[in-house]
Amino acid sequence: MDWRKVYVGWLDVFLLGVAVVNVVQHQTRVMAMRIGAPTAACNSMTPSHVPLSPQPGNGVYSVFINTGMYYEPLTTYQVTVRTVGPLNFLGIFCQVRDAASPRGGSSPPVGTFTTVSGLRHVDCSNQFNPPVNTAAAITHTDRLNTRSITFDWTSPATAAMDLQVRCSVVQSFILFYVQIPSATFSPVPAPTTTPTSTPTTTPPATPTTTPP
């Protein structure tokens, strides 16, 4: 038996197997990017379709919410993700988080999103302790290839903290930005009350008499 031929044959099989595995992994990552963020991305909000680090900063992308400076409980607001340059984006992954949490951290999301065409919820409920709302995160269903998309977010029943919308934006298969923040919006301040003063009455003076 020619052991060299046997060795080369097994080597070819091994290399073919490695190639098949790589192709499958690549196709899986491509599919993951096309159908949006998986639940595994709920904490860091980092895309997992390619083992690369996110780009620094915000790139040419911005996140807006029409709350103004303040928000009220159980109120619906519009969120817009858009590019301020000539580049489209292919996908997004958005949550609303405590504004004090570090970018890239894993603060639990609050409120609920309403889906529109091209977007779906990501059930992050069991990725946090305690569990969060099943509609507290939103992502794309297919490649968006757009410069702007708008959808609704409804604030939680209790307005207890300063918040930001955080969106991860996929520009291309290898270029993405993680947790781009909106401006910070705060709970509506409690109305201030001015204490009322109780009027005081002065008793009438008692007349005095001078003896004759």
mmCIF file of C-alpha atoms in Angstrom:
data_model
loop_
_atom_site.group_PDB
_atom_site.id
_atom_site.type_symbol
_atom_site.label_atom_id
_atom_site.label_comp_id
_atom_site.label_asym_id
_atom_site.label_seq_id
_atom_site.Cartn_x
_atom_site.Cartn_y
_atom_site.Cartn_z
ATOM 1 C CA MET A 1 0.000 0.000 0.000
ATOM 2 C CA ASP A 2 1.265 3.441 -0.905
ATOM 3 C CA TRP A 3 0.891 5.283 2.378
ATOM 4 C CA ARG A 4 1.729 8.590 0.736
ATOM 5 C CA LYS A 5 -1.383 8.320 -1.453
ATOM 6 C CA VAL A 6 -3.484 7.366 1.569
ATOM 7 C CA TYR A 7 -2.114 10.354 3.497
ATOM 8 C CA VAL A 8 -2.749 12.752 0.597
ATOM 9 C CA GLY A 9 -6.248 11.335 0.207
ATOM 10 C CA TRP A 10 -7.112 11.892 3.855
ATOM 11 C CA LEU A 11 -5.556 15.357 3.712
ATOM 12 C CA ASP A 12 -7.785 16.242 0.755
ATOM 13 C CA VAL A 13 -10.842 15.019 2.641
ATOM 14 C CA PHE A 14 -9.839 17.032 5.704
ATOM 15 C CA LEU A 15 -9.277 20.234 3.714
ATOM 16 C CA LEU A 16 -12.553 19.731 1.896
ATOM 17 C CA GLY A 17 -14.307 19.373 5.243
ATOM 18 C CA VAL A 18 -12.712 22.577 6.539
ATOM 19 C CA ALA A 19 -13.781 24.391 3.378
ATOM 20 C CA VAL A 20 -17.356 23.163 3.751
ATOM 21 C CA VAL A 21 -17.462 24.247 7.399
ATOM 22 C CA ASN A 22 -16.152 27.704 6.472
ATOM 23 C CA VAL A 23 -18.728 28.095 3.724
ATOM 24 C CA VAL A 24 -21.544 27.039 6.070
ATOM 25 C CA GLN A 25 -20.349 29.445 8.769
ATOM 26 C CA HIS A 26 -20.098 32.258 6.237
ATOM 27 C CA GLN A 27 -23.594 31.581 4.900
ATOM 28 C CA THR A 28 -24.943 31.440 8.459
ATOM 29 C CA ARG A 29 -23.399 34.802 9.259
ATOM 30 C CA VAL A 30 -24.723 36.326 6.060
ATOM 31 C CA MET A 31 -28.196 34.993 6.852
ATOM 32 C CA ALA A 32 -27.948 36.355 10.404
ATOM 33 C CA MET A 33 -27.200 39.805 9.015
ATOM 34 C CA ARG A 34 -30.088 39.579 6.555
ATOM 35 C CA ILE A 35 -32.728 38.591 9.094
ATOM 36 C CA GLY A 36 -31.517 40.919 11.834
ATOM 37 C CA ALA A 37 -30.018 40.620 15.275
ATOM 38 C CA PRO A 38 -30.306 37.332 17.211
ATOM 39 C CA THR A 39 -31.209 37.125 20.885
ATOM 40 C CA ALA A 40 -27.533 36.512 21.645
ATOM 41 C CA ALA A 41 -26.895 40.160 20.762
ATOM 42 C CA CYS A 42 -29.424 41.521 23.268
ATOM 43 C CA ASN A 43 -26.856 42.518 25.892
ATOM 44 C CA SER A 44 -23.960 44.046 23.968
ATOM 45 C CA MET A 45 -26.008 44.898 20.830
ATOM 46 C CA THR A 46 -22.965 43.859 18.788
ATOM 47 C CA PRO A 47 -23.566 42.147 15.419
ATOM 48 C CA SER A 48 -22.331 38.565 15.345
ATOM 49 C CA HIS A 49 -22.242 37.936 11.590
ATOM 50 C CA VAL A 50 -18.528 38.690 11.371
ATOM 51 C CA PRO A 51 -15.780 38.449 14.061
ATOM 52 C CA LEU A 52 -14.668 42.073 13.772
ATOM 53 C CA SER A 53 -14.689 45.021 16.157
ATOM 54 C CA PRO A 54 -17.214 47.842 15.700
ATOM 55 C CA GLN A 55 -16.183 51.128 14.159
ATOM 56 C CA PRO A 56 -15.510 53.964 16.626
ATOM 57 C CA GLY A 57 -17.977 56.801 17.017
ATOM 58 C CA ASN A 58 -21.233 57.161 15.112
ATOM 59 C CA GLY A 59 -20.029 57.306 11.515
ATOM 60 C CA VAL A 60 -22.546 59.199 9.359
ATOM 61 C CA TYR A 61 -25.552 57.870 11.295
ATOM 62 C CA SER A 62 -27.854 59.565 13.804
ATOM 63 C CA VAL A 63 -30.695 58.457 16.062
ATOM 64 C CA PHE A 64 -33.573 60.819 16.911
ATOM 65 C CA ILE A 65 -36.666 60.607 19.114
ATOM 66 C CA ASN A 66 -39.336 63.286 19.203
ATOM 67 C CA THR A 67 -39.693 63.422 22.975
ATOM 68 C CA GLY A 68 -37.991 66.762 23.322
ATOM 69 C CA MET A 69 -36.247 67.034 26.674
ATOM 70 C CA TYR A 70 -38.878 65.093 28.621
ATOM 71 C CA TYR A 71 -41.067 61.999 28.308
ATOM 72 C CA GLU A 72 -44.240 60.854 30.040
ATOM 73 C CA PRO A 73 -45.260 57.320 31.089
ATOM 74 C CA LEU A 74 -47.156 55.157 28.568
ATOM 75 C CA THR A 75 -46.750 57.694 25.771
ATOM 76 C CA THR A 76 -45.832 56.840 22.179
ATOM 77 C CA TYR A 77 -42.981 58.672 20.447
ATOM 78 C CA GLN A 78 -41.383 58.428 17.006
ATOM 79 C CA VAL A 79 -37.830 57.132 16.594
ATOM 80 C CA THR A 80 -35.864 57.806 13.404
ATOM 81 C CA VAL A 81 -32.547 56.251 12.400
ATOM 82 C CA ARG A 82 -30.963 58.035 9.459
ATOM 83 C CA THR A 83 -27.733 58.786 7.695
ATOM 84 C CA VAL A 84 -26.461 62.339 7.533
ATOM 85 C CA GLY A 85 -24.184 61.451 4.612
ATOM 86 C CA PRO A 86 -24.383 59.653 1.274
ATOM 87 C CA LEU A 87 -24.150 56.106 2.680
ATOM 88 C CA ASN A 88 -27.134 53.812 3.157
ATOM 89 C CA PHE A 89 -27.359 51.294 5.984
ATOM 90 C CA LEU A 90 -28.309 47.642 5.670
ATOM 91 C CA GLY A 91 -29.583 46.859 9.154
ATOM 92 C CA ILE A 92 -30.320 48.178 12.649
ATOM 93 C CA PHE A 93 -30.804 46.886 16.175
ATOM 94 C CA CYS A 94 -32.422 49.327 18.624
ATOM 95 C CA GLN A 95 -33.271 49.451 22.321
ATOM 96 C CA VAL A 96 -34.040 52.238 24.814
ATOM 97 C CA ARG A 97 -31.706 52.159 27.799
ATOM 98 C CA ASP A 98 -30.700 54.043 30.918
ATOM 99 C CA ALA A 99 -28.753 57.061 29.652
ATOM 100 C CA ALA A 100 -26.211 56.581 32.448
ATOM 101 C CA SER A 101 -25.241 53.109 31.243
ATOM 102 C CA PRO A 102 -21.927 52.956 29.356
ATOM 103 C CA ARG A 103 -21.987 52.609 25.597
ATOM 104 C CA GLY A 104 -21.343 48.968 24.829
ATOM 105 C CA GLY A 105 -22.712 47.906 28.203
ATOM 106 C CA SER A 106 -25.655 45.639 28.935
ATOM 107 C CA SER A 107 -28.257 47.814 30.652
ATOM 108 C CA PRO A 108 -31.753 46.269 30.312
ATOM 109 C CA PRO A 109 -34.020 47.890 27.712
ATOM 110 C CA VAL A 110 -37.318 49.562 28.651
ATOM 111 C CA GLY A 111 -40.573 50.368 26.879
ATOM 112 C CA THR A 112 -41.975 48.707 23.780
ATOM 113 C CA PHE A 113 -41.451 49.175 20.054
ATOM 114 C CA THR A 114 -44.098 48.951 17.340
ATOM 115 C CA THR A 115 -42.911 47.194 14.205
ATOM 116 C CA VAL A 116 -43.266 48.588 10.692
ATOM 117 C CA SER A 117 -42.558 47.011 7.311
ATOM 118 C CA GLY A 118 -38.992 45.672 7.273
ATOM 119 C CA LEU A 119 -38.662 45.468 11.077
ATOM 120 C CA ARG A 120 -39.407 42.824 13.722
ATOM 121 C CA HIS A 121 -39.115 42.461 17.472
ATOM 122 C CA VAL A 122 -36.222 40.644 19.110
ATOM 123 C CA ASP A 123 -37.358 38.763 22.207
ATOM 124 C CA CYS A 124 -34.728 39.740 24.762
ATOM 125 C CA SER A 125 -36.966 38.894 27.717
ATOM 126 C CA ASN A 126 -34.818 36.062 29.072
ATOM 127 C CA GLN A 127 -31.477 37.724 28.367
ATOM 128 C CA PHE A 128 -31.794 40.011 31.399
ATOM 129 C CA ASN A 129 -32.558 39.506 35.075
ATOM 130 C CA PRO A 130 -35.291 40.371 35.805
ATOM 131 C CA PRO A 131 -36.786 39.621 32.360
ATOM 132 C CA VAL A 132 -37.702 42.557 30.135
ATOM 133 C CA ASN A 133 -40.621 43.153 27.782
ATOM 134 C CA THR A 134 -40.665 40.898 24.714
ATOM 135 C CA ALA A 135 -41.056 43.971 22.464
ATOM 136 C CA ALA A 136 -38.241 46.008 24.036
ATOM 137 C CA ALA A 137 -35.877 45.532 21.063
ATOM 138 C CA ILE A 138 -36.324 45.888 17.311
ATOM 139 C CA THR A 139 -34.283 44.845 14.263
ATOM 140 C CA HIS A 140 -34.563 44.400 10.480
ATOM 141 C CA THR A 141 -36.184 41.430 8.717
ATOM 142 C CA ASP A 142 -34.136 41.795 5.526
ATOM 143 C CA ARG A 143 -31.483 44.141 4.212
ATOM 144 C CA LEU A 144 -32.905 47.632 4.504
ATOM 145 C CA ASN A 145 -30.518 49.432 2.131
ATOM 146 C CA THR A 146 -32.010 52.773 3.085
ATOM 147 C CA ARG A 147 -30.967 56.162 4.405
ATOM 148 C CA SER A 148 -33.796 56.543 6.922
ATOM 149 C CA ILE A 149 -36.396 54.522 8.812
ATOM 150 C CA THR A 150 -38.997 55.635 11.388
ATOM 151 C CA PHE A 151 -40.928 53.581 13.933
ATOM 152 C CA ASP A 152 -42.752 54.055 17.243
ATOM 153 C CA TRP A 153 -41.635 53.482 20.816
ATOM 154 C CA THR A 154 -43.951 53.572 23.841
ATOM 155 C CA SER A 155 -42.489 54.570 27.182
ATOM 156 C CA PRO A 156 -42.818 52.314 30.254
ATOM 157 C CA ALA A 157 -45.565 52.715 32.851
ATOM 158 C CA THR A 158 -43.126 54.349 35.251
ATOM 159 C CA ALA A 159 -40.892 57.210 34.178
ATOM 160 C CA ALA A 160 -38.025 56.745 36.599
ATOM 161 C CA MET A 161 -34.754 57.531 34.811
ATOM 162 C CA ASP A 162 -33.042 59.479 32.054
ATOM 163 C CA LEU A 163 -33.130 57.476 28.821
ATOM 164 C CA GLN A 164 -31.499 57.231 25.395
ATOM 165 C CA VAL A 165 -32.395 55.284 22.288
ATOM 166 C CA ARG A 166 -29.394 53.096 21.435
ATOM 167 C CA CYS A 167 -29.102 51.707 17.905
ATOM 168 C CA SER A 168 -26.454 49.494 16.357
ATOM 169 C CA VAL A 169 -26.201 50.219 12.617
ATOM 170 C CA VAL A 170 -24.803 47.867 9.969
ATOM 171 C CA GLN A 171 -23.262 49.749 7.044
ATOM 172 C CA SER A 172 -21.850 46.707 5.263
ATOM 173 C CA PHE A 173 -20.884 43.124 6.004
ATOM 174 C CA ILE A 174 -17.676 44.240 7.747
ATOM 175 C CA LEU A 175 -18.531 47.809 8.861
ATOM 176 C CA PHE A 176 -20.907 48.449 11.743
ATOM 177 C CA TYR A 177 -21.433 50.830 14.668
ATOM 178 C CA VAL A 178 -22.675 49.770 18.101
ATOM 179 C CA GLN A 179 -25.127 51.590 20.393
ATOM 180 C CA ILE A 180 -25.280 54.941 18.622
ATOM 181 C CA PRO A 181 -27.165 57.103 21.163
ATOM 182 C CA SER A 182 -29.964 59.588 20.718
ATOM 183 C CA ALA A 183 -30.106 62.747 22.797
ATOM 184 C CA THR A 184 -30.960 62.101 26.442
ATOM 185 C CA PHE A 185 -34.582 62.565 27.500
ATOM 186 C CA SER A 186 -35.771 62.732 31.088
ATOM 187 C CA PRO A 187 -38.978 62.107 33.055
ATOM 188 C CA VAL A 188 -41.357 65.060 33.112
ATOM 189 C CA PRO A 189 -40.534 66.980 36.299
ATOM 190 C CA ALA A 190 -43.093 66.707 39.059
ATOM 191 C CA PRO A 191 -45.173 69.887 39.374
ATOM 192 C CA THR A 192 -43.994 72.176 42.101
ATOM 193 C CA THR A 193 -46.527 73.387 44.637
ATOM 194 C CA THR A 194 -46.311 76.671 46.475
ATOM 195 C CA PRO A 195 -47.292 76.296 50.125
ATOM 196 C CA THR A 196 -50.289 78.440 51.051
ATOM 197 C CA SER A 197 -49.973 80.572 54.130
ATOM 198 C CA THR A 198 -52.718 80.624 56.710
ATOM 199 C CA PRO A 199 -53.924 84.187 57.331
ATOM 200 C CA THR A 200 -53.460 85.372 60.859
ATOM 201 C CA THR A 201 -55.993 87.480 62.664
ATOM 202 C CA THR A 202 -55.145 90.107 65.218
ATOM 203 C CA PRO A 203 -57.515 90.119 68.204
ATOM 204 C CA PRO A 204 -59.232 93.456 68.751
ATOM 205 C CA ALA A 205 -57.604 95.730 71.258
ATOM 206 C CA THR A 206 -59.194 95.860 74.693
ATOM 207 C CA PRO A 207 -60.149 99.469 75.540
ATOM 208 C CA THR A 208 -58.563 100.832 78.673
ATOM 209 C CA THR A 209 -60.239 103.265 81.043
ATOM 210 C CA THR A 210 -58.509 105.907 83.072
ATOM 211 C CA PRO A 211 -59.925 106.302 86.607
ATOM 212 C CA PRO A 212 -61.279 109.802 87.424
#
